Tab-separated table of C-alpha atoms in Angstrom:
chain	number	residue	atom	x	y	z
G	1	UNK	CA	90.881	-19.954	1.031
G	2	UNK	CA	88.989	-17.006	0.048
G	3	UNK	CA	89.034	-16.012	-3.800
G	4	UNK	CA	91.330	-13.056	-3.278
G	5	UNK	CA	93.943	-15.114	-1.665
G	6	UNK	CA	93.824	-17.687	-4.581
G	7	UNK	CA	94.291	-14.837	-6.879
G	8	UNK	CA	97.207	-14.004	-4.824
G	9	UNK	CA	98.691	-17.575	-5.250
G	10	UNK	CA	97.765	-17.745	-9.165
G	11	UNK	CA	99.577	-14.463	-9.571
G	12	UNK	CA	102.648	-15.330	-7.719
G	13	UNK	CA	102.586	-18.715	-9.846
G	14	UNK	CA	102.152	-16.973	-13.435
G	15	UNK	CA	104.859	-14.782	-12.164
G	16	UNK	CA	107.441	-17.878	-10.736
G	17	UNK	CA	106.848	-19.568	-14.430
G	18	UNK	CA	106.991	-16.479	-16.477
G	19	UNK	CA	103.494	-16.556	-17.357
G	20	UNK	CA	100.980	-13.520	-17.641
G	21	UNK	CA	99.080	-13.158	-15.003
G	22	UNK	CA	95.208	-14.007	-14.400
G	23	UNK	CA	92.612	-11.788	-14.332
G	24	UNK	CA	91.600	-10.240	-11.317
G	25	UNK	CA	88.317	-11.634	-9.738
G	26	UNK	CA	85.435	-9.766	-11.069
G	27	UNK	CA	86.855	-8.396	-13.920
G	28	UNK	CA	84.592	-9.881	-16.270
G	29	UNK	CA	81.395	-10.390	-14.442
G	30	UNK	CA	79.039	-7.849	-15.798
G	31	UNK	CA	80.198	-9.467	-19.418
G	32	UNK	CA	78.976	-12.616	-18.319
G	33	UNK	CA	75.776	-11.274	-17.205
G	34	UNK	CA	74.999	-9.642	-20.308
G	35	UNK	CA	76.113	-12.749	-22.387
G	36	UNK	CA	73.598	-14.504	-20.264
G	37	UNK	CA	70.787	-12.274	-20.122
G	38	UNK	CA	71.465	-11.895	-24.644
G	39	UNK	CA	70.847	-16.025	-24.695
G	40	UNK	CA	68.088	-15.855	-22.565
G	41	UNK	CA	66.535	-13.451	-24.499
G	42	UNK	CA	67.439	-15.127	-27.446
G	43	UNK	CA	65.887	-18.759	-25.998
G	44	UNK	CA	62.401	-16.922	-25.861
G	45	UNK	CA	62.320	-15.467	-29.182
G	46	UNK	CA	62.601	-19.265	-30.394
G	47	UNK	CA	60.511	-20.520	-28.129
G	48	UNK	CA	58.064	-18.411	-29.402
G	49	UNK	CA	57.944	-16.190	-25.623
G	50	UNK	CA	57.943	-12.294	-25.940
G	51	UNK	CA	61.277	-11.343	-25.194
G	52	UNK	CA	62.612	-7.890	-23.210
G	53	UNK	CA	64.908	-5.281	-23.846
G	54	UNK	CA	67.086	-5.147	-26.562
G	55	UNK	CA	67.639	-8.052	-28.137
G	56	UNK	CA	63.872	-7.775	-29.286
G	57	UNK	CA	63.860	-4.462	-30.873
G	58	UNK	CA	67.244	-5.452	-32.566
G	59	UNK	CA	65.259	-9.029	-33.820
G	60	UNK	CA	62.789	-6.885	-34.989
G	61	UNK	CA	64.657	-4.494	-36.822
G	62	UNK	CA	66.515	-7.288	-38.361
G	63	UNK	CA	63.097	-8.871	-39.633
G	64	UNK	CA	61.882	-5.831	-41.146
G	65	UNK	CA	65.693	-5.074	-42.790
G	66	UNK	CA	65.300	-8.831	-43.957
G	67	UNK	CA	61.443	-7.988	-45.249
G	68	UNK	CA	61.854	-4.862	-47.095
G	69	UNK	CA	65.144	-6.465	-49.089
G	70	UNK	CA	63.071	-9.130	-49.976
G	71	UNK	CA	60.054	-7.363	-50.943
């Protein structure tokens, strides 16, 4: 069954029980990637690993925001 046709069948369920129906496939995918790519990032700052694009100027501007308040 390919993942459009079980879409098909969830929607025609949800519908049948009065439920809303389920997102369609791919809907949230880039999301996911970005949630995944922000952890990843995050994992390397901790581990002590330079980490890329913007979760490491965003670290760093919350270090120096943290810095300056307590200095």
């Amino acid at each position: 069954m390919s993942v459009t046709q079980q879409y098909l069948l969830d929607t025609y369920r949800a519908r049948q029980h009065g439920e809303p129906a389920p997102p369609a496939p791919g809907t949230h995918d880039w999301r996911l990637v970005r949630e995944w790519r922000g952890r990843r990032e995050f994992a390397a700052v901790l581990a002590g690993r330079p980490a890329r694009g913007r979760l490491r100027s965003a670290l760093r501007r919350r270090l120096s925001h943290r810095a300056r308040a307590a200095g």
